[in-house]
Each structure stands twice: as structure tokens, then as C-alpha cells.
mmCIF file of C-alpha atoms in Angstrom:
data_model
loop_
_atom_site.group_PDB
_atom_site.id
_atom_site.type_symbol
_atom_site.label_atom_id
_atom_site.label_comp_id
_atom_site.label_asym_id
_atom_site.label_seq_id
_atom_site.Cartn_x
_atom_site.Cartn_y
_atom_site.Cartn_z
ATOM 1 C CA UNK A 1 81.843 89.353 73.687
ATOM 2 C CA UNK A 2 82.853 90.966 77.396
ATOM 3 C CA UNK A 3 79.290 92.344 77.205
ATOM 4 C CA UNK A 4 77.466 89.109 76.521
ATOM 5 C CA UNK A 5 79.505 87.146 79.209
ATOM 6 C CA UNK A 6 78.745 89.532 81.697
ATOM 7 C CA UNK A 7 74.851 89.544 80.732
ATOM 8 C CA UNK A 8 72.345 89.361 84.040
ATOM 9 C CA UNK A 9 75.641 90.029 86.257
ATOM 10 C CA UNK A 10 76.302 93.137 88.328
ATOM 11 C CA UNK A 11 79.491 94.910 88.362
ATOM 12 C CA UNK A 12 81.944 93.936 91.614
ATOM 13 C CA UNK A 13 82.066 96.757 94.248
ATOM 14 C CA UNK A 14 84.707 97.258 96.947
ATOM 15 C CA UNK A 15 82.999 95.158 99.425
ATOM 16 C CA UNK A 16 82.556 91.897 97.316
ATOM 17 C CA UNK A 17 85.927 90.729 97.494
ATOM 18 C CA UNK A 18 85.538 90.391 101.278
ATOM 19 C CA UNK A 19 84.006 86.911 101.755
ATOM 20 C CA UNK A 20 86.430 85.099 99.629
ATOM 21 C CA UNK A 21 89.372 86.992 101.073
ATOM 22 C CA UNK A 22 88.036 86.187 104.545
ATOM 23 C CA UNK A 23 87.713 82.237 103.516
ATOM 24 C CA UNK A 24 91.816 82.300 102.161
ATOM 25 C CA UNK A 25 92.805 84.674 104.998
ATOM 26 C CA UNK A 26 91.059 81.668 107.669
ATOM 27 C CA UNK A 27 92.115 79.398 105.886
ATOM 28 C CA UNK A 28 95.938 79.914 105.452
ATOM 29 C CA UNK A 29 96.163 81.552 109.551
ATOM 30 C CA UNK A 30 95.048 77.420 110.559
ATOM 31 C CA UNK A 31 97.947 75.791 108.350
ATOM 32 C CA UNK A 32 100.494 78.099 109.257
ATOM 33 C CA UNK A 33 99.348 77.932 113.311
ATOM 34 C CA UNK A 34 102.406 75.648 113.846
ATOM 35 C CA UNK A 35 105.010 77.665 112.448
ATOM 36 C CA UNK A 36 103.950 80.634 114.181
ATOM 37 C CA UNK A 37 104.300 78.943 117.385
ATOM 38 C CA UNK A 38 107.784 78.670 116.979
ATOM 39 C CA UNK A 39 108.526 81.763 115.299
ATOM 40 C CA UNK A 40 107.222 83.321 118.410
ATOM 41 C CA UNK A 41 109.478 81.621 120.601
ATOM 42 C CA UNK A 42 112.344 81.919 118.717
ATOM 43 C CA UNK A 43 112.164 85.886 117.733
ATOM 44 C CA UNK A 44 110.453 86.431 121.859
ATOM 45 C CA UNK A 45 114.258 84.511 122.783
ATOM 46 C CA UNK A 46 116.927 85.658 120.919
ATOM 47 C CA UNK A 47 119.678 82.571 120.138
ATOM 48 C CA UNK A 48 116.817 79.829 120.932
ATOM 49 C CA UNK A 49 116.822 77.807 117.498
ATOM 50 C CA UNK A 50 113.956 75.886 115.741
ATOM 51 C CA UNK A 51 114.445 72.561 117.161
ATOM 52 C CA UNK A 52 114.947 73.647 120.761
ATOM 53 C CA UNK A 53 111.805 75.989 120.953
ATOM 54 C CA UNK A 54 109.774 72.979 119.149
ATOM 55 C CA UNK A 55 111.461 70.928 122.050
ATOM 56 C CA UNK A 56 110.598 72.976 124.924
ATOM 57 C CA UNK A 57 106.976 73.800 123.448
ATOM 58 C CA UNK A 58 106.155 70.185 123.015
ATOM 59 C CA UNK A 59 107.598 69.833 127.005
ATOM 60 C CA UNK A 60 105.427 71.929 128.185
ATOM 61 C CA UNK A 61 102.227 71.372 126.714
ATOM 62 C CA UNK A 62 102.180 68.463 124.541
ATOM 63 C CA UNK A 63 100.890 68.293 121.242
ATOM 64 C CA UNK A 64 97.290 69.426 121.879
ATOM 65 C CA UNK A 65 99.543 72.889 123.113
ATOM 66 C CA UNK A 66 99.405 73.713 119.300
ATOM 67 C CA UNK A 67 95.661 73.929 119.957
ATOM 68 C CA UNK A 68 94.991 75.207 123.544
ATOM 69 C CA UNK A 69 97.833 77.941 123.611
ATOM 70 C CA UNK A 70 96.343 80.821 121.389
ATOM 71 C CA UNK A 71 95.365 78.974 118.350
ATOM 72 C CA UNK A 72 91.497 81.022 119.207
ATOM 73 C CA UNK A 73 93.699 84.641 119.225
ATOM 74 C CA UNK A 74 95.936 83.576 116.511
ATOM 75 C CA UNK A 75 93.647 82.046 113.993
ATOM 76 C CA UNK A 76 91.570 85.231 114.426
ATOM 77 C CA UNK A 77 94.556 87.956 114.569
ATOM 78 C CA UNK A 78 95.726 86.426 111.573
ATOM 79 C CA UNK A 79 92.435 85.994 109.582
ATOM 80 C CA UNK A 80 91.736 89.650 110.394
ATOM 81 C CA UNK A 81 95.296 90.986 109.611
ATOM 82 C CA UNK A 82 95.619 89.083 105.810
ATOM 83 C CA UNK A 83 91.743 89.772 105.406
ATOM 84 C CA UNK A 84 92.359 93.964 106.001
ATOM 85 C CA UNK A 85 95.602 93.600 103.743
ATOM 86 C CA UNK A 86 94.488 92.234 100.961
ATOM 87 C CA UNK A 87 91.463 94.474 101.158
ATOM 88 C CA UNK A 88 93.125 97.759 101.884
ATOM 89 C CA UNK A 89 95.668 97.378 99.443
ATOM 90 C CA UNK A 90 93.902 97.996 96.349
ATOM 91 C CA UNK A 91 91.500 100.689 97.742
ATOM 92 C CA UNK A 92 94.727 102.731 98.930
ATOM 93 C CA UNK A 93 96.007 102.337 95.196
ATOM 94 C CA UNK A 94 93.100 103.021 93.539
ATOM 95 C CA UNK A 95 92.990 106.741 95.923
ATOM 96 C CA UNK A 96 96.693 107.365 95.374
ATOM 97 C CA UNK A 97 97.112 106.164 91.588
ATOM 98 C CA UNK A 98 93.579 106.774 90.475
ATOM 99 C CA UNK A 99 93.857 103.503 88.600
ATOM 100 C CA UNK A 100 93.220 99.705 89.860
ATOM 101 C CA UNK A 101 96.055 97.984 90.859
ATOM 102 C CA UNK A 102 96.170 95.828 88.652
ATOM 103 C CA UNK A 103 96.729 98.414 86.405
ATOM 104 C CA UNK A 104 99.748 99.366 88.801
ATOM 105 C CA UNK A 105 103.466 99.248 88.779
ATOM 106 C CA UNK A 106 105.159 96.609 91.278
ATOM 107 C CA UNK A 107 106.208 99.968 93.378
ATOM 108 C CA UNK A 108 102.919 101.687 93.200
ATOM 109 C CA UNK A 109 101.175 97.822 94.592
ATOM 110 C CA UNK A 110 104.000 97.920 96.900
ATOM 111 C CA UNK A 111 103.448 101.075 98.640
ATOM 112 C CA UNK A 112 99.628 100.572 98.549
ATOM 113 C CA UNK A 113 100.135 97.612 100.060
ATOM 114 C CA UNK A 114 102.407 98.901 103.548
ATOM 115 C CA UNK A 115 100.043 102.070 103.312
ATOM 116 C CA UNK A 116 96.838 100.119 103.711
ATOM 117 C CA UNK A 117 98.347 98.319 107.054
ATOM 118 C CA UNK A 118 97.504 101.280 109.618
ATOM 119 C CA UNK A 119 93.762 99.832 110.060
ATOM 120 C CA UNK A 120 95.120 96.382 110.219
ATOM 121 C CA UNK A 121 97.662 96.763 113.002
ATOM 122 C CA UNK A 122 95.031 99.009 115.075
ATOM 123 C CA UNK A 123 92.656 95.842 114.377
ATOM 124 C CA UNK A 124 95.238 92.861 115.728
ATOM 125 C CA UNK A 125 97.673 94.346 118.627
ATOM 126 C CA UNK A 126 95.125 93.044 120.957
ATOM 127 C CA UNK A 127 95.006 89.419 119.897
ATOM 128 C CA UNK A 128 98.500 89.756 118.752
ATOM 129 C CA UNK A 129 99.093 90.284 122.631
ATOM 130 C CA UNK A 130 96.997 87.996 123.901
ATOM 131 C CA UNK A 131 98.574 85.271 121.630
ATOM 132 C CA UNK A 132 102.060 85.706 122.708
ATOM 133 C CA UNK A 133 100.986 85.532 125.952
ATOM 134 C CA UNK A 134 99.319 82.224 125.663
ATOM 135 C CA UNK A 135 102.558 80.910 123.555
ATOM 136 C CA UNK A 136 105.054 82.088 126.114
ATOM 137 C CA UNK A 137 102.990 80.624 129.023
ATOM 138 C CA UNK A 138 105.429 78.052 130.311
ATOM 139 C CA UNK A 139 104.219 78.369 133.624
ATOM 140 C CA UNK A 140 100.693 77.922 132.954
ATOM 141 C CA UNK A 141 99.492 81.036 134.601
ATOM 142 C CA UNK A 142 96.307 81.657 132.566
ATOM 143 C CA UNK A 143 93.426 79.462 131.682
ATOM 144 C CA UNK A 144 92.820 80.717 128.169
ATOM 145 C CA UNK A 145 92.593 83.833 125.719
ATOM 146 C CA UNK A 146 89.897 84.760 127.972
ATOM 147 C CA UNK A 147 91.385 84.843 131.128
ATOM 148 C CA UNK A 148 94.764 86.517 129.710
ATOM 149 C CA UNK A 149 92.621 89.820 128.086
ATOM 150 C CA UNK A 150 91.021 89.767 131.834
ATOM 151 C CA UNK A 151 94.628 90.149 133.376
ATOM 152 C CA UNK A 152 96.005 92.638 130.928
ATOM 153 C CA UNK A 153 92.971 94.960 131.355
ATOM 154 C CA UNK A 154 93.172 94.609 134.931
ATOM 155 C CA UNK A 155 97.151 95.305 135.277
ATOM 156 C CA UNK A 156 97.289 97.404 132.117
ATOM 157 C CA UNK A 157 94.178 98.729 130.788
ATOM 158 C CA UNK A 158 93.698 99.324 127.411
ATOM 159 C CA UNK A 159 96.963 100.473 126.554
ATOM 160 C CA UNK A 160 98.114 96.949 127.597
ATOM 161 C CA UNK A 161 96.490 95.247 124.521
ATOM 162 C CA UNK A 162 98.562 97.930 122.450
ATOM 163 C CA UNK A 163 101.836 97.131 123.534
ATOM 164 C CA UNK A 164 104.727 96.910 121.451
ATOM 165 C CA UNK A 165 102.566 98.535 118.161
ATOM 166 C CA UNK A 166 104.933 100.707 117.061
ATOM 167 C CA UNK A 167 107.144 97.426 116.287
ATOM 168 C CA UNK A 168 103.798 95.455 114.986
ATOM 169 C CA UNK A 169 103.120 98.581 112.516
ATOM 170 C CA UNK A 170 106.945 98.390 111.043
ATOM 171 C CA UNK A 171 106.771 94.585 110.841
ATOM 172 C CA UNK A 172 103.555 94.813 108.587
ATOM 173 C CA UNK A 173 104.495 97.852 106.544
ATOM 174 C CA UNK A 174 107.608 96.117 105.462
ATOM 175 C CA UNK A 175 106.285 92.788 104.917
ATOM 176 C CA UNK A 176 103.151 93.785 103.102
ATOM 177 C CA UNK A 177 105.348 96.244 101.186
ATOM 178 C CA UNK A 178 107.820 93.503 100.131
ATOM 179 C CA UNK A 179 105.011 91.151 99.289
ATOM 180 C CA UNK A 180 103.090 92.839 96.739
ATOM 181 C CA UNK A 181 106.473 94.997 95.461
ATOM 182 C CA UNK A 182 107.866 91.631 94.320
ATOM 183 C CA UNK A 183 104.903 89.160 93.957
ATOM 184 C CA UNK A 184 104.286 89.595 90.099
ATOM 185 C CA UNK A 185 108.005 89.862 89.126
ATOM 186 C CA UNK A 186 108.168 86.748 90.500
ATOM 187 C CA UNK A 187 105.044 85.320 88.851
ATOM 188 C CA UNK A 188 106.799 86.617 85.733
ATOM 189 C CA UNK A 189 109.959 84.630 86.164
ATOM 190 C CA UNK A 190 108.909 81.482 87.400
ATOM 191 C CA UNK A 191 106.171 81.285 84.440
ATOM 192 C CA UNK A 192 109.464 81.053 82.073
ATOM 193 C CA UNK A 193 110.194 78.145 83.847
ATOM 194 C CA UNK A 194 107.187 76.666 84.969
ATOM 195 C CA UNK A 195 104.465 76.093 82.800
ATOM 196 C CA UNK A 196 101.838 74.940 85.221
ATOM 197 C CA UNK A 197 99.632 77.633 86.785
ATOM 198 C CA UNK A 198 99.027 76.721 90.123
ATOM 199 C CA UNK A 199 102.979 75.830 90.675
ATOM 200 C CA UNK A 200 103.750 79.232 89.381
ATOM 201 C CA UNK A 201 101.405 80.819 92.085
ATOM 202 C CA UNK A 202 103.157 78.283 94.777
ATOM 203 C CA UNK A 203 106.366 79.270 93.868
ATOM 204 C CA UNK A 204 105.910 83.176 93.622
ATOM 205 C CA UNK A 205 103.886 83.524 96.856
ATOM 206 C CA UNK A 206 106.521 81.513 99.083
ATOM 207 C CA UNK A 207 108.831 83.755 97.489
ATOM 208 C CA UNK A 208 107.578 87.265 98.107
ATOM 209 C CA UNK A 209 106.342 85.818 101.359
ATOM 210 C CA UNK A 210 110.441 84.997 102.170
ATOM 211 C CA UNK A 211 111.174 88.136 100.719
ATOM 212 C CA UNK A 212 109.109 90.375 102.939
ATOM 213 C CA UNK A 213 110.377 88.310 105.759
ATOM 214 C CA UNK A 214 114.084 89.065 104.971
ATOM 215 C CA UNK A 215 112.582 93.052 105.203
ATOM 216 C CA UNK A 216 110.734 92.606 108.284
ATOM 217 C CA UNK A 217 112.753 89.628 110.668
ATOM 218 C CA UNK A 218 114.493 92.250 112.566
ATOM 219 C CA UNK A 219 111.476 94.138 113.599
ATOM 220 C CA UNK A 220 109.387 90.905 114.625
ATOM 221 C CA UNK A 221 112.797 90.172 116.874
ATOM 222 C CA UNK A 222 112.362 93.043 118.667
ATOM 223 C CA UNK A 223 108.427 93.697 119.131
ATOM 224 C CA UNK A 224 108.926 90.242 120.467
ATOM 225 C CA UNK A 225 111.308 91.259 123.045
ATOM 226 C CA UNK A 226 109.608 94.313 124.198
ATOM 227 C CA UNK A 227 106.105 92.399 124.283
ATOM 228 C CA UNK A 228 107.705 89.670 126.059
ATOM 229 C CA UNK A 229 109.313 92.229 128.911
ATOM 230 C CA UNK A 230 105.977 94.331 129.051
ATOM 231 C CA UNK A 231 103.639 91.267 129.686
ATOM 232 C CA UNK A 232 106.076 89.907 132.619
ATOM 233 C CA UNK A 233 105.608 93.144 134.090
ATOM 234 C CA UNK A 234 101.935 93.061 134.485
ATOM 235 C CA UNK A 235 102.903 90.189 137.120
ATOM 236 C CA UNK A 236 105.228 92.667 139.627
ATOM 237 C CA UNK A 237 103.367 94.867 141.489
ATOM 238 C CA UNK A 238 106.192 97.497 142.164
ATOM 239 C CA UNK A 239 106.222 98.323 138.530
ATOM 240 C CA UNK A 240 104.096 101.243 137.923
ATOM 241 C CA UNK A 241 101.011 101.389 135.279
ATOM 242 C CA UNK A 242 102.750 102.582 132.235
ATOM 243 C CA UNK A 243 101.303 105.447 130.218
ATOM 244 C CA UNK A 244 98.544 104.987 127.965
ATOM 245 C CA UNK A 245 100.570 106.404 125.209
ATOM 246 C CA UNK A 246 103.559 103.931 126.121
ATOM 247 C CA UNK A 247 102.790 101.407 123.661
ATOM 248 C CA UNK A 248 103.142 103.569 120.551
ATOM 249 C CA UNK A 249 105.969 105.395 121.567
ATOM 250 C CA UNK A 250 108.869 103.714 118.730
ATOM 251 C CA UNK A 251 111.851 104.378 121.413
ATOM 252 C CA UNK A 252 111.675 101.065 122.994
ATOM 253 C CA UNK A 253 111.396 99.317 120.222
ATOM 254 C CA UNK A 254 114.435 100.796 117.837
ATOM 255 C CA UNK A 255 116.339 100.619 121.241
ATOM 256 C CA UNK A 256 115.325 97.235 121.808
ATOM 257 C CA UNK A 257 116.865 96.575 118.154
ATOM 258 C CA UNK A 258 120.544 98.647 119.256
ATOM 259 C CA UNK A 259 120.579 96.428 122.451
ATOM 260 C CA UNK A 260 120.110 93.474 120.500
ATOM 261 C CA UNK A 261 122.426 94.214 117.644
ATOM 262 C CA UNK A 262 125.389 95.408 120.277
ATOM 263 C CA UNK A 263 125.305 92.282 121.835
ATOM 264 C CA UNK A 264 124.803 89.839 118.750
ATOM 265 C CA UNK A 265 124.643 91.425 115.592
ATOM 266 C CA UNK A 266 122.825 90.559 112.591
ATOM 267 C CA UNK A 267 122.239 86.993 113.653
ATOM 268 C CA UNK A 268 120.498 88.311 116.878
ATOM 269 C CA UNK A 269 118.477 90.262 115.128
ATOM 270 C CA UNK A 270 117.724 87.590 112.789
ATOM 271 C CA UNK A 271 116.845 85.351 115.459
ATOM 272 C CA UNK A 272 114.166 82.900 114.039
ATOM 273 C CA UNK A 273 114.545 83.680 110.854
ATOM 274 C CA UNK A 274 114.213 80.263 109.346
ATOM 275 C CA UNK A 275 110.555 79.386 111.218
ATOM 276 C CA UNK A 276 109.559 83.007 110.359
ATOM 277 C CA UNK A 277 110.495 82.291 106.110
ATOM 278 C CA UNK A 278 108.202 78.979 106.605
ATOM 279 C CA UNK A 279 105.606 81.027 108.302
ATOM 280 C CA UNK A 280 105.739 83.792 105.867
ATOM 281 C CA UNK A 281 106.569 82.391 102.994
ATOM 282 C CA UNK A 282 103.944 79.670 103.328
ATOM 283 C CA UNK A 283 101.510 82.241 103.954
ATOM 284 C CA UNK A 284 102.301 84.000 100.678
ATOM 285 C CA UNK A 285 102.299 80.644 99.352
ATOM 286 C CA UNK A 286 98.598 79.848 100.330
ATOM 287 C CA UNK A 287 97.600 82.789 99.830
ATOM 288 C CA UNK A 288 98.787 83.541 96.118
ATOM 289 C CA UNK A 289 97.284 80.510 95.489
ATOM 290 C CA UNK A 290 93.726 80.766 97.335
ATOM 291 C CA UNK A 291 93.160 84.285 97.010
ATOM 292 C CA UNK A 292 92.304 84.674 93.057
ATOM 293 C CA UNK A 293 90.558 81.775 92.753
ATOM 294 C CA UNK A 294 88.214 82.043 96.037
ATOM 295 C CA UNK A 295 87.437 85.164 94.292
ATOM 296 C CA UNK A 296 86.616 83.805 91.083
ATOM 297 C CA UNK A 297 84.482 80.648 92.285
ATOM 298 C CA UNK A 298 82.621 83.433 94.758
ATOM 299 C CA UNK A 299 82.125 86.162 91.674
ATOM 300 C CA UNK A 300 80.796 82.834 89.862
ATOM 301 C CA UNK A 301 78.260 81.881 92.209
ATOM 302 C CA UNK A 302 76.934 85.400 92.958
ATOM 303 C CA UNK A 303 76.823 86.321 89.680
ATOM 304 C CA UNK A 304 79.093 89.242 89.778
ATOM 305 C CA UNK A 305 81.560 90.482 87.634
#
């Protein structure tokens, strides 16, 4: 029967999942644009809640600021970032486990999952840069995503548009890990409550989405921080160049996180951790839910299975 459905289709390679995990990625970095905004500002100031970094956003740059101030760098980081994950992870599974993963263990599709986020991170810390830039722009310094890679590369040089990827490559290996470690337990226990597919999907993806948020929070907190500090810099003259080697250099970071944690504990490090689950945990949301079935209407139409 397999056989005869497949007839006149060619088998799926590696690369064929790409376009329709390119369409959800795009797709699910536009929706989630606003959330990220104040995630940003929230985690970048530690004790500034939801309503008061909405506040001061909307202050300073109106509601077309959700479209000027890095929505170009964001929209792209983010399409690139969920488009590498979800295409790393089960090429890193099948070269550790020899098997697919979906063939895998939640552990083994876990730890496939935070292993395969070493190209992404390498891919986004520029844009990731650029966009906090744009979002932390109160004084309206910079023009656009162009004109804020032109001053980093001037002040900074390349090692500029890495800064603070040591914390970016923690944040996604412990998100990404959660994610996929807990995505199809929860599928599994919501379906003995919820009978309808595309609920179940809803409900599991927001829900490993929150979960690898509640891993990762801290470590968003504090890249913030030390991106935030770096990128002032570039504006003071007296400070010298760092080193090129600076930005991957994980002491700034994990002391960024003691600082933090001395001063305000858990709840500092936590900072923004409401706008961060919506971000997230929509994202798994959207995602859970686009991702399969993008795939399935694109094998469809191409004839592939």
C-alpha cells in the first residue's frame, strides 16, 4: 500500500524540508515581532516590567516603532535562527543516534536539538546586534539597520557584530534543548485531554516554548546586559577597541549573571520573564503548529515523499 502511494514520487532528502521550514520560521518571527520588542527591553533593563517598557517604547517611537526599529534585523535573525534549528536538529540526531529522530527518545531530540545550535548562533549574532541596537535606540542615533552595522564596523569591527555570543550560544542551547526534550511528552498529555489535533499542537508548542524559556530567561537577562553596555561603548571614544576574541570570551557574561543575582536575585535574573514566555511560547506555539503541515502541503505539491 506504502509502495503504491508513493508511486511517481521521489524519496525526501535533507535539503527538502528547507522551504517549508523557511515559510513557518518567517512566518512565526512577524507575529511574535511585538513581543520581542519588549522582551528586549525588559531583559536589556533589569526591574523595567511589561507595561512600562510597552509605555516608554510607544513614547518614543509610536506605533509604526514596532516597524521601523529592527523589525528588517529581527524578522530575518529570527527566520534564520528557527529555520537552522529545526533543520540542524534532526541531521545532528541522525549522526549521533544513527536513527531519524523521530525514531528518537525525548533526550536523544533534546540534545540534537541544543547540539545543532552552534551554526545558528554563528549565523544571527550580527542581526541579533544590530536589532537590539535599533530597539534600545531611545535617542534616535541611527537611521536604520543599515546605518547601525556601518557604526559597529567602524567602532568595532567585526568582532562588534559578535558581541555578547557566548550568552546568545547558552540562551539557544537551552531553549532548543528544552523545546524538543519536552515537546512530544506534551503532545502526549494534552491528546488525553484534547481531542482536536490542531489544539493539541497549540497547546504543546506554547508549552515547550514556556518551558525552554524557564531554562534559558536568565541567560537572555544577561547577554542583554552585556550587549547593552558593549554597544554604548562604541559611542565613547576613550574606551579602547576591544579584542577580537572579546565577544566569545563567557567571563562577562556568567559575571554579568553574579552581579545581577547579588544585587536582585532570582527575580533580577528573571527580569522579563513574562514577555519572554509570550515570545517563546508563542513561537513554539506557531511553530508546532506550522511546521508539519508546511511540510506536508510542500512534500504534496512536489511530489516527494
Amino acid at each position: 500500500m506504502a509502495n503504491a502511494a508513493n508511486a511517481g514520487k521521489r524519496k525526501a532528502n535533507q535539503f527538502d524540508t528547507l522551504p517549508p521550514i523557511c515559510g513557518g520560521a518567517f512566518i512565526t518571527s512577524i507575529v511574535m515581532y511585538p513581543a520581542d520588542v519588549v522582551r528586549a527591553i525588559c531583559m536589556s533593563n533589569p526591574g523595567t516590567g511589561a507595561g512600562a517598557a510597552l509605555k516608554g517604547f510607544l513614547d518614543a517611537h509610536g506605533i509604526m516603532g514596532f516597524v521601523k526599529q529592527g523589525l528588517v534585523a529581527e524578522v530575518t535573525r529570527a527566520s534564520i535562527s528557527r529555520a537552522v534549528k529545526f533543520f540542524m536538529q534532526p541531521i545532528v540526531h541522525k549522526a549521533i543516534y544513527g536513527k531519524p529522530e523521530t525514531q528518537g527518545t525525548p533526550v536523544s531530540k533534546g540534545l540534537s536539538g541544543a547540539l545543532g545550535t552552534f551554526p545558528e548562533v554563528i549565523a544571527i549574532s550580527p542581526l541579533e546586534n544590530i536589532k537590539l541596537a535599533a530597539q534600545l535606540d531611545k535617542e534616535g542615533r541611527f537611521k536604520g539597520s543599515a546605518d547601525i552595522a556601518k557604526h559597529i564596523w567602524k567602532t568595532r569591527g567585526f568582532g562588534g557584530f559578535m558581541t555578547g555570543f557566548a550568552g546568545m550560544q547558552v540562551r539557544q542551547f537551552l531553549w532548543t534543548g528544552g523545546f524538543f526534550l519536552t515537546l512530544d511528552s506534551y503532545k502526549s498529555g494534552v491528546s488525553s485531554v484534547v481531542s482536536n489535533k490542531l489544539a493539541q499542537d497549540v497547546i504543546a508548542g506554547f508549552a515547550a516554548g514556556a518551558t525552554g524559556t524557564a531554562f534559558n530567561c536568565w541567560t537572555d537577562v544577561c547577554r542583554s546586559v552585556v550587549q547593552k553596555k558593549a554597544l554604548a561603548e562604541t559611542f565613547d571614544a576613550s574606551i579602547p577597541r576591544p579584542s577580537a576574541f572579546e565577544p566569545y570570551n563567557p567571563g562577562p557574561f556568567f559575571a554579568t549573571a553574579g552581579e545581577i543575582f547579588s544585587t536582585r536575585g532570582m527575580t533580577g535574573l528573571y527580569s522579563g520573564v513574562g514577555p519572554k514566555m509570550v515570545h517563546l511560547g508563542g513561537s513554539g506555539a506557531i511553530l508546532a503548529v506550522l511546521m508539519p503541515r508546511f511540510k506536508t502541503m510542500y512534500f504534496d505539491m512536489m511530489g516527494i515523499y
